[in-house]
mmCIF file of N, CA, C and O in Angstrom:
data_model
loop_
_atom_site.group_PDB
_atom_site.id
_atom_site.type_symbol
_atom_site.label_atom_id
_atom_site.label_comp_id
_atom_site.label_asym_id
_atom_site.label_seq_id
_atom_site.Cartn_x
_atom_site.Cartn_y
_atom_site.Cartn_z
ATOM 1 N N MET S 1 -35.165 35.546 -25.894
ATOM 2 C CA MET S 1 -34.369 34.337 -25.791
ATOM 3 C C MET S 1 -32.897 34.727 -25.875
ATOM 4 O O MET S 1 -32.485 35.426 -26.791
ATOM 5 N N ALA S 2 -32.112 34.269 -24.929
ATOM 6 C CA ALA S 2 -30.673 34.533 -24.905
ATOM 7 C C ALA S 2 -29.908 33.224 -25.080
ATOM 8 O O ALA S 2 -30.422 32.144 -24.810
ATOM 9 N N THR S 3 -28.676 33.346 -25.535
ATOM 10 C CA THR S 3 -27.781 32.203 -25.654
ATOM 11 C C THR S 3 -26.760 32.291 -24.539
ATOM 12 O O THR S 3 -26.158 33.340 -24.321
ATOM 13 N N TYR S 4 -26.575 31.190 -23.816
ATOM 14 C CA TYR S 4 -25.630 31.142 -22.706
ATOM 15 C C TYR S 4 -24.568 30.096 -22.955
ATOM 16 O O TYR S 4 -24.847 29.029 -23.499
ATOM 17 N N PHE S 5 -23.367 30.411 -22.543
ATOM 18 C CA PHE S 5 -22.259 29.458 -22.544
ATOM 19 C C PHE S 5 -22.035 29.047 -21.097
ATOM 20 O O PHE S 5 -21.895 29.900 -20.220
ATOM 21 N N LEU S 6 -22.005 27.749 -20.847
ATOM 22 C CA LEU S 6 -21.749 27.219 -19.510
ATOM 23 C C LEU S 6 -20.491 26.374 -19.562
ATOM 24 O O LEU S 6 -20.383 25.453 -20.369
ATOM 25 N N SER S 7 -19.550 26.721 -18.721
ATOM 26 C CA SER S 7 -18.329 25.946 -18.577
ATOM 27 C C SER S 7 -18.298 25.451 -17.138
ATOM 28 O O SER S 7 -18.651 26.193 -16.219
ATOM 29 N N PHE S 8 -17.885 24.215 -16.950
ATOM 30 C CA PHE S 8 -17.957 23.663 -15.603
ATOM 31 C C PHE S 8 -16.888 22.611 -15.380
ATOM 32 O O PHE S 8 -16.349 22.034 -16.319
ATOM 33 N N ARG S 9 -16.585 22.413 -14.102
ATOM 34 C CA ARG S 9 -15.715 21.328 -13.669
ATOM 35 C C ARG S 9 -16.442 20.652 -12.523
ATOM 36 O O ARG S 9 -16.723 21.269 -11.489
ATOM 37 N N ILE S 10 -16.767 19.400 -12.718
ATOM 38 C CA ILE S 10 -17.463 18.632 -11.690
ATOM 39 C C ILE S 10 -16.477 17.619 -11.141
ATOM 40 O O ILE S 10 -15.864 16.864 -11.899
ATOM 41 N N ALA S 11 -16.308 17.627 -9.839
ATOM 42 C CA ALA S 11 -15.358 16.717 -9.192
ATOM 43 C C ALA S 11 -15.747 15.270 -9.469
ATOM 44 O O ALA S 11 -16.925 14.906 -9.384
ATOM 45 N N ASP S 12 -14.764 14.460 -9.801
ATOM 46 C CA ASP S 12 -15.008 13.047 -10.112
ATOM 47 C C ASP S 12 -15.072 12.248 -8.815
ATOM 48 O O ASP S 12 -14.185 11.456 -8.505
ATOM 49 N N LYS S 13 -16.117 12.539 -8.049
ATOM 50 C CA LYS S 13 -16.352 11.828 -6.798
ATOM 51 C C LYS S 13 -17.822 11.960 -6.444
ATOM 52 O O LYS S 13 -18.534 12.780 -7.010
ATOM 53 N N THR S 14 -18.252 11.160 -5.499
ATOM 54 C CA THR S 14 -19.628 11.224 -5.026
ATOM 55 C C THR S 14 -19.728 12.320 -3.975
ATOM 56 O O THR S 14 -18.950 12.354 -3.027
ATOM 57 N N VAL S 15 -20.672 13.236 -4.179
ATOM 58 C CA VAL S 15 -20.887 14.357 -3.259
ATOM 59 C C VAL S 15 -22.369 14.406 -2.940
ATOM 60 O O VAL S 15 -23.200 14.425 -3.853
ATOM 61 N N GLY S 16 -22.707 14.392 -1.661
ATOM 62 C CA GLY S 16 -24.110 14.417 -1.269
ATOM 63 C C GLY S 16 -24.890 13.233 -1.808
ATOM 64 O O GLY S 16 -26.073 13.349 -2.115
ATOM 65 N N GLY S 17 -24.211 12.101 -1.967
ATOM 66 C CA GLY S 17 -24.857 10.895 -2.470
ATOM 67 C C GLY S 17 -25.024 10.852 -3.979
ATOM 68 O O GLY S 17 -25.610 9.915 -4.512
ATOM 69 N N LYS S 18 -24.491 11.866 -4.693
ATOM 70 C CA LYS S 18 -24.631 11.903 -6.155
ATOM 71 C C LYS S 18 -23.269 11.806 -6.823
ATOM 72 O O LYS S 18 -22.328 12.502 -6.447
ATOM 73 N N THR S 19 -23.186 10.951 -7.825
ATOM 74 C CA THR S 19 -21.943 10.749 -8.558
ATOM 75 C C THR S 19 -21.695 11.916 -9.516
ATOM 76 O O THR S 19 -22.572 12.752 -9.749
ATOM 77 N N TYR S 20 -20.521 11.915 -10.124
ATOM 78 C CA TYR S 20 -20.182 12.895 -11.161
ATOM 79 C C TYR S 20 -21.259 12.905 -12.244
ATOM 80 O O TYR S 20 -21.797 13.953 -12.605
ATOM 81 N N ASN S 21 -21.573 11.712 -12.777
ATOM 82 C CA ASN S 21 -22.563 11.633 -13.859
ATOM 83 C C ASN S 21 -23.939 12.116 -13.431
ATOM 84 O O ASN S 21 -24.631 12.792 -14.196
ATOM 85 N N GLU S 22 -24.339 11.788 -12.224
ATOM 86 C CA GLU S 22 -25.654 12.226 -11.739
ATOM 87 C C GLU S 22 -25.705 13.745 -11.603
ATOM 88 O O GLU S 22 -26.708 14.374 -11.974
ATOM 89 N N ARG S 23 -24.641 14.361 -11.080
ATOM 90 C CA ARG S 23 -24.606 15.820 -10.944
ATOM 91 C C ARG S 23 -24.570 16.489 -12.314
ATOM 92 O O ARG S 23 -25.245 17.486 -12.545
ATOM 93 N N ARG S 24 -23.797 15.950 -13.257
ATOM 94 C CA ARG S 24 -23.716 16.520 -14.606
ATOM 95 C C ARG S 24 -25.076 16.438 -15.304
ATOM 96 O O ARG S 24 -25.556 17.413 -15.875
ATOM 97 N N GLU S 25 -25.705 15.281 -15.263
ATOM 98 C CA GLU S 25 -27.012 15.130 -15.901
ATOM 99 C C GLU S 25 -28.070 16.017 -15.248
ATOM 100 O O GLU S 25 -28.914 16.590 -15.946
ATOM 101 N N ALA S 26 -28.029 16.152 -13.927
ATOM 102 C CA ALA S 26 -29.001 17.003 -13.231
ATOM 103 C C ALA S 26 -28.805 18.467 -13.623
ATOM 104 O O ALA S 26 -29.788 19.208 -13.780
ATOM 105 N N MET S 27 -27.550 18.896 -13.802
ATOM 106 C CA MET S 27 -27.278 20.259 -14.223
ATOM 107 C C MET S 27 -27.826 20.490 -15.628
ATOM 108 O O MET S 27 -28.483 21.490 -15.899
ATOM 109 N N ILE S 28 -27.574 19.553 -16.530
ATOM 110 C CA ILE S 28 -28.072 19.682 -17.904
ATOM 111 C C ILE S 28 -29.596 19.677 -17.922
ATOM 112 O O ILE S 28 -30.224 20.506 -18.592
ATOM 113 N N ASP S 29 -30.213 18.769 -17.184
ATOM 114 C CA ASP S 29 -31.673 18.731 -17.112
ATOM 115 C C ASP S 29 -32.242 20.052 -16.592
ATOM 116 O O ASP S 29 -33.319 20.475 -17.009
ATOM 117 N N ALA S 30 -31.521 20.710 -15.684
ATOM 118 C CA ALA S 30 -31.999 21.965 -15.097
ATOM 119 C C ALA S 30 -32.038 23.105 -16.114
ATOM 120 O O ALA S 30 -32.888 23.992 -16.019
ATOM 121 N N VAL S 31 -31.149 23.094 -17.099
ATOM 122 C CA VAL S 31 -31.083 24.219 -18.042
ATOM 123 C C VAL S 31 -31.651 23.905 -19.427
ATOM 124 O O VAL S 31 -31.931 24.813 -20.198
ATOM 125 N N TYR S 32 -31.834 22.633 -19.751
ATOM 126 C CA TYR S 32 -32.321 22.261 -21.079
ATOM 127 C C TYR S 32 -33.839 22.369 -21.159
ATOM 128 O O TYR S 32 -34.552 21.875 -20.290
ATOM 129 N N THR S 33 -34.313 23.020 -22.199
ATOM 130 C CA THR S 33 -35.741 23.096 -22.476
ATOM 131 C C THR S 33 -35.969 22.540 -23.873
ATOM 132 O O THR S 33 -35.392 23.051 -24.844
ATOM 133 N N LYS S 34 -36.769 21.509 -23.974
ATOM 134 C CA LYS S 34 -37.041 20.885 -25.278
ATOM 135 C C LYS S 34 -37.538 21.944 -26.257
ATOM 136 O O LYS S 34 -38.379 22.764 -25.928
ATOM 137 N N GLY S 35 -36.966 21.918 -27.444
ATOM 138 C CA GLY S 35 -37.344 22.876 -28.470
ATOM 139 C C GLY S 35 -36.437 24.089 -28.538
ATOM 140 O O GLY S 35 -36.460 24.818 -29.519
ATOM 141 N N ASN S 36 -35.658 24.333 -27.494
ATOM 142 C CA ASN S 36 -34.688 25.422 -27.496
ATOM 143 C C ASN S 36 -33.337 24.882 -27.913
ATOM 144 O O ASN S 36 -33.067 23.695 -27.788
ATOM 145 N N GLY S 37 -32.468 25.757 -28.385
ATOM 146 C CA GLY S 37 -31.141 25.338 -28.798
ATOM 147 C C GLY S 37 -30.338 24.772 -27.646
ATOM 148 O O GLY S 37 -30.418 25.255 -26.513
ATOM 149 N N PHE S 38 -29.574 23.718 -27.941
ATOM 150 C CA PHE S 38 -28.751 23.071 -26.918
ATOM 151 C C PHE S 38 -27.624 22.322 -27.600
ATOM 152 O O PHE S 38 -27.842 21.627 -28.590
ATOM 153 N N TRP S 39 -26.377 22.462 -27.065
ATOM 154 C CA TRP S 39 -25.222 21.731 -27.584
ATOM 155 C C TRP S 39 -24.327 21.349 -26.421
ATOM 156 O O TRP S 39 -24.023 22.185 -25.561
ATOM 157 N N ASP S 40 -23.905 20.080 -26.384
ATOM 158 C CA ASP S 40 -23.001 19.611 -25.324
ATOM 159 C C ASP S 40 -21.970 18.640 -25.893
ATOM 160 O O ASP S 40 -21.736 17.569 -25.366
ATOM 161 N N GLY S 41 -21.311 19.042 -26.971
ATOM 162 C CA GLY S 41 -20.373 18.168 -27.662
ATOM 163 C C GLY S 41 -19.069 17.902 -26.933
ATOM 164 O O GLY S 41 -18.343 16.985 -27.300
ATOM 165 N N THR S 42 -18.754 18.685 -25.918
ATOM 166 C CA THR S 42 -17.566 18.414 -25.107
ATOM 167 C C THR S 42 -18.009 18.052 -23.696
ATOM 168 O O THR S 42 -19.169 18.204 -23.335
ATOM 169 N N THR S 43 -17.095 17.602 -22.875
ATOM 170 C CA THR S 43 -17.471 17.087 -21.558
ATOM 171 C C THR S 43 -17.756 18.156 -20.514
ATOM 172 O O THR S 43 -18.401 17.868 -19.511
ATOM 173 N N SER S 44 -17.290 19.395 -20.721
ATOM 174 C CA SER S 44 -17.479 20.393 -19.668
ATOM 175 C C SER S 44 -17.857 21.769 -20.211
ATOM 176 O O SER S 44 -17.530 22.796 -19.619
ATOM 177 N N PHE S 45 -18.562 21.797 -21.313
ATOM 178 C CA PHE S 45 -18.997 23.057 -21.915
ATOM 179 C C PHE S 45 -20.303 22.803 -22.652
ATOM 180 O O PHE S 45 -20.411 21.841 -23.417
ATOM 181 N N ILE S 46 -21.301 23.648 -22.382
ATOM 182 C CA ILE S 46 -22.556 23.536 -23.115
ATOM 183 C C ILE S 46 -23.004 24.922 -23.566
ATOM 184 O O ILE S 46 -22.634 25.940 -22.969
ATOM 185 N N ILE S 47 -23.793 24.936 -24.621
ATOM 186 C CA ILE S 47 -24.428 26.152 -25.119
ATOM 187 C C ILE S 47 -25.921 25.897 -25.071
ATOM 188 O O ILE S 47 -26.401 24.846 -25.517
ATOM 189 N N VAL S 48 -26.659 26.852 -24.504
ATOM 190 C CA VAL S 48 -28.092 26.648 -24.328
ATOM 191 C C VAL S 48 -28.831 27.961 -24.550
ATOM 192 O O VAL S 48 -28.333 29.027 -24.204
ATOM 193 N N ASN S 49 -30.006 27.870 -25.167
ATOM 194 C CA ASN S 49 -30.907 29.013 -25.278
ATOM 195 C C ASN S 49 -31.876 28.971 -24.111
ATOM 196 O O ASN S 49 -32.333 27.899 -23.723
ATOM 197 N N SER S 50 -32.185 30.148 -23.579
ATOM 198 C CA SER S 50 -33.117 30.214 -22.459
ATOM 199 C C SER S 50 -33.771 31.585 -22.410
ATOM 200 O O SER S 50 -33.164 32.589 -22.802
ATOM 201 N N SER S 51 -34.970 31.623 -21.893
ATOM 202 C CA SER S 51 -35.656 32.894 -21.667
ATOM 203 C C SER S 51 -35.306 33.472 -20.290
ATOM 204 O O SER S 51 -35.713 34.578 -19.964
ATOM 205 N N LEU S 52 -34.536 32.734 -19.496
ATOM 206 C CA LEU S 52 -34.115 33.214 -18.177
ATOM 207 C C LEU S 52 -32.966 34.212 -18.309
ATOM 208 O O LEU S 52 -32.256 34.222 -19.307
ATOM 209 N N ASN S 53 -32.741 35.008 -17.256
ATOM 210 C CA ASN S 53 -31.579 35.890 -17.250
ATOM 211 C C ASN S 53 -30.355 35.112 -16.763
ATOM 212 O O ASN S 53 -30.468 33.964 -16.323
ATOM 213 N N THR S 54 -29.193 35.721 -16.837
ATOM 214 C CA THR S 54 -27.946 35.032 -16.516
ATOM 215 C C THR S 54 -27.951 34.486 -15.088
ATOM 216 O O THR S 54 -27.561 33.344 -14.852
ATOM 217 N N SER S 55 -28.386 35.298 -14.140
ATOM 218 C CA SER S 55 -28.403 34.852 -12.737
ATOM 219 C C SER S 55 -29.346 33.676 -12.526
ATOM 220 O O SER S 55 -29.028 32.731 -11.798
ATOM 221 N N SER S 56 -30.495 33.718 -13.164
ATOM 222 C CA SER S 56 -31.489 32.654 -12.983
ATOM 223 C C SER S 56 -31.039 31.336 -13.590
ATOM 224 O O SER S 56 -31.203 30.277 -12.981
ATOM 225 N N ILE S 57 -30.466 31.394 -14.793
ATOM 226 C CA ILE S 57 -30.014 30.133 -15.394
ATOM 227 C C ILE S 57 -28.819 29.581 -14.627
ATOM 228 O O ILE S 57 -28.684 28.376 -14.453
ATOM 229 N N ALA S 58 -27.957 30.460 -14.101
ATOM 230 C CA ALA S 58 -26.833 29.996 -13.285
ATOM 231 C C ALA S 58 -27.329 29.319 -12.013
ATOM 232 O O ALA S 58 -26.798 28.276 -11.612
ATOM 233 N N ALA S 59 -28.328 29.882 -11.383
ATOM 234 C CA ALA S 59 -28.879 29.285 -10.161
ATOM 235 C C ALA S 59 -29.472 27.905 -10.443
ATOM 236 O O ALA S 59 -29.272 26.970 -9.657
ATOM 237 N N LYS S 60 -30.183 27.766 -11.554
ATOM 238 C CA LYS S 60 -30.745 26.459 -11.912
ATOM 239 C C LYS S 60 -29.640 25.450 -12.190
ATOM 240 O O LYS S 60 -29.712 24.302 -11.758
ATOM 241 N N ALA S 61 -28.612 25.883 -12.917
ATOM 242 C CA ALA S 61 -27.511 24.977 -13.258
ATOM 243 C C ALA S 61 -26.713 24.580 -12.020
ATOM 244 O O ALA S 61 -26.249 23.446 -11.908
ATOM 245 N N ALA S 62 -26.558 25.501 -11.088
ATOM 246 C CA ALA S 62 -25.752 25.239 -9.894
ATOM 247 C C ALA S 62 -26.473 24.397 -8.847
ATOM 248 O O ALA S 62 -25.824 23.756 -8.018
ATOM 249 N N ALA S 63 -27.784 24.360 -8.889
ATOM 250 C CA ALA S 63 -28.555 23.676 -7.842
ATOM 251 C C ALA S 63 -28.096 22.246 -7.555
ATOM 252 O O ALA S 63 -27.974 21.874 -6.391
ATOM 253 N N PRO S 64 -27.805 21.409 -8.562
ATOM 254 C CA PRO S 64 -27.378 20.044 -8.245
ATOM 255 C C PRO S 64 -25.877 19.900 -7.981
ATOM 256 O O PRO S 64 -25.401 18.808 -7.709
ATOM 257 N N LEU S 65 -25.140 21.004 -8.032
ATOM 258 C CA LEU S 65 -23.691 20.937 -7.869
ATOM 259 C C LEU S 65 -23.259 21.214 -6.439
ATOM 260 O O LEU S 65 -24.038 21.698 -5.623
ATOM 261 N N SER S 66 -21.996 20.935 -6.149
ATOM 262 C CA SER S 66 -21.414 21.153 -4.826
ATOM 263 C C SER S 66 -20.542 22.402 -4.857
ATOM 264 O O SER S 66 -19.571 22.463 -5.623
ATOM 265 N N LYS S 67 -20.868 23.390 -4.033
ATOM 266 C CA LYS S 67 -20.080 24.632 -3.977
ATOM 267 C C LYS S 67 -18.646 24.353 -3.539
ATOM 268 O O LYS S 67 -17.707 25.012 -3.980
ATOM 269 N N ALA S 68 -18.446 23.354 -2.692
ATOM 270 C CA ALA S 68 -17.107 23.039 -2.178
ATOM 271 C C ALA S 68 -16.264 22.244 -3.180
ATOM 272 O O ALA S 68 -15.032 22.309 -3.128
ATOM 273 N N ASP S 69 -16.900 21.518 -4.091
ATOM 274 C CA ASP S 69 -16.163 20.606 -4.964
ATOM 275 C C ASP S 69 -16.240 20.925 -6.461
ATOM 276 O O ASP S 69 -15.356 20.539 -7.209
ATOM 277 N N ASP S 70 -17.295 21.569 -6.898
ATOM 278 C CA ASP S 70 -17.529 21.785 -8.319
ATOM 279 C C ASP S 70 -17.369 23.268 -8.679
ATOM 280 O O ASP S 70 -17.290 24.122 -7.798
ATOM 281 N N MET S 71 -17.342 23.555 -9.968
ATOM 282 C CA MET S 71 -17.227 24.927 -10.449
ATOM 283 C C MET S 71 -18.126 25.094 -11.667
ATOM 284 O O MET S 71 -18.226 24.200 -12.503
ATOM 285 N N LEU S 72 -18.752 26.269 -11.760
ATOM 286 C CA LEU S 72 -19.622 26.587 -12.878
ATOM 287 C C LEU S 72 -19.419 28.047 -13.249
ATOM 288 O O LEU S 72 -19.346 28.914 -12.379
ATOM 289 N N ILE S 73 -19.322 28.301 -14.548
ATOM 290 C CA ILE S 73 -19.274 29.668 -15.068
ATOM 291 C C ILE S 73 -20.334 29.753 -16.154
ATOM 292 O O ILE S 73 -20.351 28.935 -17.076
ATOM 293 N N VAL S 74 -21.230 30.717 -16.018
ATOM 294 C CA VAL S 74 -22.292 30.930 -16.992
ATOM 295 C C VAL S 74 -22.135 32.346 -17.529
ATOM 296 O O VAL S 74 -22.057 33.285 -16.744
ATOM 297 N N PHE S 75 -22.076 32.486 -18.864
ATOM 298 C CA PHE S 75 -22.039 33.846 -19.379
ATOM 299 C C PHE S 75 -22.849 34.008 -20.649
ATOM 300 O O PHE S 75 -23.076 33.064 -21.394
ATOM 301 N N ASP S 76 -23.306 35.231 -20.808
ATOM 302 C CA ASP S 76 -24.075 35.641 -21.972
ATOM 303 C C ASP S 76 -23.122 36.430 -22.860
ATOM 304 O O ASP S 76 -22.697 37.517 -22.492
ATOM 305 N N PRO S 77 -22.752 35.900 -24.038
ATOM 306 C CA PRO S 77 -21.793 36.595 -24.883
ATOM 307 C C PRO S 77 -22.340 37.900 -25.473
ATOM 308 O O PRO S 77 -21.566 38.751 -25.890
ATOM 309 N N GLU S 78 -23.653 38.073 -25.464
ATOM 310 C CA GLU S 78 -24.225 39.296 -26.019
ATOM 311 C C GLU S 78 -24.037 40.483 -25.079
ATOM 312 O O GLU S 78 -23.555 41.531 -25.489
ATOM 313 N N ASP S 79 -24.414 40.336 -23.807
ATOM 314 C CA ASP S 79 -24.264 41.464 -22.882
ATOM 315 C C ASP S 79 -23.057 41.328 -21.950
ATOM 316 O O ASP S 79 -22.813 42.192 -21.126
ATOM 317 N N MET S 80 -22.310 40.222 -22.090
ATOM 318 C CA MET S 80 -21.101 39.954 -21.300
ATOM 319 C C MET S 80 -21.380 39.897 -19.798
ATOM 320 O O MET S 80 -20.520 40.198 -18.978
ATOM 321 N N SER S 81 -22.590 39.470 -19.430
ATOM 322 C CA SER S 81 -22.866 39.186 -18.019
ATOM 323 C C SER S 81 -22.332 37.792 -17.716
ATOM 324 O O SER S 81 -22.286 36.928 -18.590
ATOM 325 N N MET S 82 -21.899 37.588 -16.468
ATOM 326 C CA MET S 82 -21.317 36.310 -16.065
ATOM 327 C C MET S 82 -21.624 36.055 -14.604
ATOM 328 O O MET S 82 -21.602 36.967 -13.781
ATOM 329 N N VAL S 83 -21.925 34.806 -14.298
ATOM 330 C CA VAL S 83 -22.105 34.366 -12.912
ATOM 331 C C VAL S 83 -21.229 33.143 -12.714
ATOM 332 O O VAL S 83 -21.197 32.249 -13.555
ATOM 333 N N HIS S 84 -20.487 33.132 -11.592
ATOM 334 C CA HIS S 84 -19.690 31.944 -11.289
ATOM 335 C C HIS S 84 -20.111 31.375 -9.946
ATOM 336 O O HIS S 84 -20.649 32.071 -9.086
ATOM 337 N N PHE S 85 -19.876 30.071 -9.811
ATOM 338 C CA PHE S 85 -20.309 29.320 -8.636
ATOM 339 C C PHE S 85 -19.230 28.318 -8.275
ATOM 340 O O PHE S 85 -18.603 27.713 -9.155
ATOM 341 N N GLY S 86 -19.021 28.130 -6.999
ATOM 342 C CA GLY S 86 -18.157 27.049 -6.529
ATOM 343 C C GLY S 86 -16.696 27.424 -6.417
ATOM 344 O O GLY S 86 -16.335 28.565 -6.171
ATOM 345 N N LYS S 87 -15.873 26.424 -6.640
ATOM 346 C CA LYS S 87 -14.433 26.486 -6.396
ATOM 347 C C LYS S 87 -13.705 27.118 -7.594
ATOM 348 O O LYS S 87 -13.159 26.426 -8.436
ATOM 349 N N VAL S 88 -13.703 28.443 -7.659
ATOM 350 C CA VAL S 88 -13.084 29.182 -8.765
ATOM 351 C C VAL S 88 -11.761 29.761 -8.286
ATOM 352 O O VAL S 88 -11.730 30.563 -7.348
ATOM 353 N N ASP S 89 -10.683 29.357 -8.930
ATOM 354 C CA ASP S 89 -9.380 29.940 -8.631
ATOM 355 C C ASP S 89 -9.305 31.324 -9.277
ATOM 356 O O ASP S 89 -9.746 31.504 -10.410
ATOM 357 N N HIS S 90 -8.763 32.282 -8.569
ATOM 358 C CA HIS S 90 -8.533 33.643 -9.071
ATOM 359 C C HIS S 90 -9.814 34.291 -9.612
ATOM 360 O O HIS S 90 -9.863 34.724 -10.771
ATOM 361 N N PRO S 91 -10.852 34.403 -8.772
ATOM 362 C CA PRO S 91 -12.119 34.968 -9.248
ATOM 363 C C PRO S 91 -11.991 36.415 -9.747
ATOM 364 O O PRO S 91 -12.703 36.806 -10.664
ATOM 365 N N ALA S 92 -11.083 37.190 -9.174
ATOM 366 C CA ALA S 92 -10.930 38.578 -9.626
ATOM 367 C C ALA S 92 -10.455 38.633 -11.081
ATOM 368 O O ALA S 92 -10.909 39.480 -11.861
ATOM 369 N N ILE S 93 -9.567 37.731 -11.450
ATOM 370 C CA ILE S 93 -9.093 37.686 -12.841
ATOM 371 C C ILE S 93 -10.241 37.269 -13.759
ATOM 372 O O ILE S 93 -10.464 37.877 -14.808
ATOM 373 N N LEU S 94 -10.979 36.245 -13.368
ATOM 374 C CA LEU S 94 -12.126 35.804 -14.165
ATOM 375 C C LEU S 94 -13.105 36.959 -14.365
ATOM 376 O O LEU S 94 -13.534 37.247 -15.489
ATOM 377 N N LYS S 95 -13.445 37.651 -13.293
ATOM 378 C CA LYS S 95 -14.418 38.744 -13.364
ATOM 379 C C LYS S 95 -13.950 39.879 -14.267
ATOM 380 O O LYS S 95 -14.764 40.581 -14.867
ATOM 381 N N SER S 96 -12.641 40.056 -14.396
ATOM 382 C CA SER S 96 -12.114 41.168 -15.185
ATOM 383 C C SER S 96 -12.445 41.057 -16.676
ATOM 384 O O SER S 96 -12.368 42.050 -17.393
ATOM 385 N N PHE S 97 -12.848 39.906 -17.149
ATOM 386 C CA PHE S 97 -13.192 39.722 -18.553
ATOM 387 C C PHE S 97 -14.625 40.106 -18.892
ATOM 388 O O PHE S 97 -14.991 40.151 -20.066
ATOM 389 N N PHE S 98 -15.446 40.382 -17.891
ATOM 390 C CA PHE S 98 -16.884 40.576 -18.113
ATOM 391 C C PHE S 98 -17.351 41.937 -17.629
ATOM 392 O O PHE S 98 -16.816 42.498 -16.677
ATOM 393 N N LYS S 99 -18.406 42.439 -18.281
ATOM 394 C CA LYS S 99 -18.989 43.740 -17.917
ATOM 395 C C LYS S 99 -19.840 43.647 -16.659
ATOM 396 O O LYS S 99 -19.929 44.601 -15.892
ATOM 397 N N HIS S 100 -20.495 42.514 -16.460
ATOM 398 C CA HIS S 100 -21.424 42.344 -15.340
ATOM 399 C C HIS S 100 -21.148 41.038 -14.617
ATOM 400 O O HIS S 100 -21.931 40.089 -14.699
ATOM 401 N N PRO S 101 -20.025 40.945 -13.879
ATOM 402 C CA PRO S 101 -19.694 39.694 -13.182
ATOM 403 C C PRO S 101 -20.413 39.601 -11.831
ATOM 404 O O PRO S 101 -20.673 40.622 -11.183
ATOM 405 N N ARG S 102 -20.694 38.386 -11.439
ATOM 406 C CA ARG S 102 -21.355 38.156 -10.141
ATOM 407 C C ARG S 102 -21.006 36.752 -9.661
ATOM 408 O O ARG S 102 -20.819 35.846 -10.454
ATOM 409 N N GLU S 103 -20.967 36.597 -8.354
ATOM 410 C CA GLU S 103 -20.761 35.287 -7.748
ATOM 411 C C GLU S 103 -22.088 34.789 -7.193
ATOM 412 O O GLU S 103 -22.849 35.554 -6.621
ATOM 413 N N LEU S 104 -22.344 33.519 -7.379
ATOM 414 C CA LEU S 104 -23.589 32.914 -6.881
ATOM 415 C C LEU S 104 -23.350 32.323 -5.522
ATOM 416 O O LEU S 104 -22.345 31.724 -5.267
#
């Protein structure tokens, strides 16, 4: 079981027929497993436990999001792996903070 930090920016507009709230809830539903640790006390950051690897949990979280409009960063603080998705400004700078960066 690993702990992941997910930071995201979801555009406040309807994309593909889904509102901001619908995309946010779908992303959370994709990564939350009942009985595992989960925290979402702020609007754009969650902490979740998962048996998936960094790439797999990022893919699940990104599935309901828009690559053109939204942004997602998933990282494992233990091994410093990171996957980013969507509209990320300065991806090279972001990647420089992690040992195993990847774009989805």
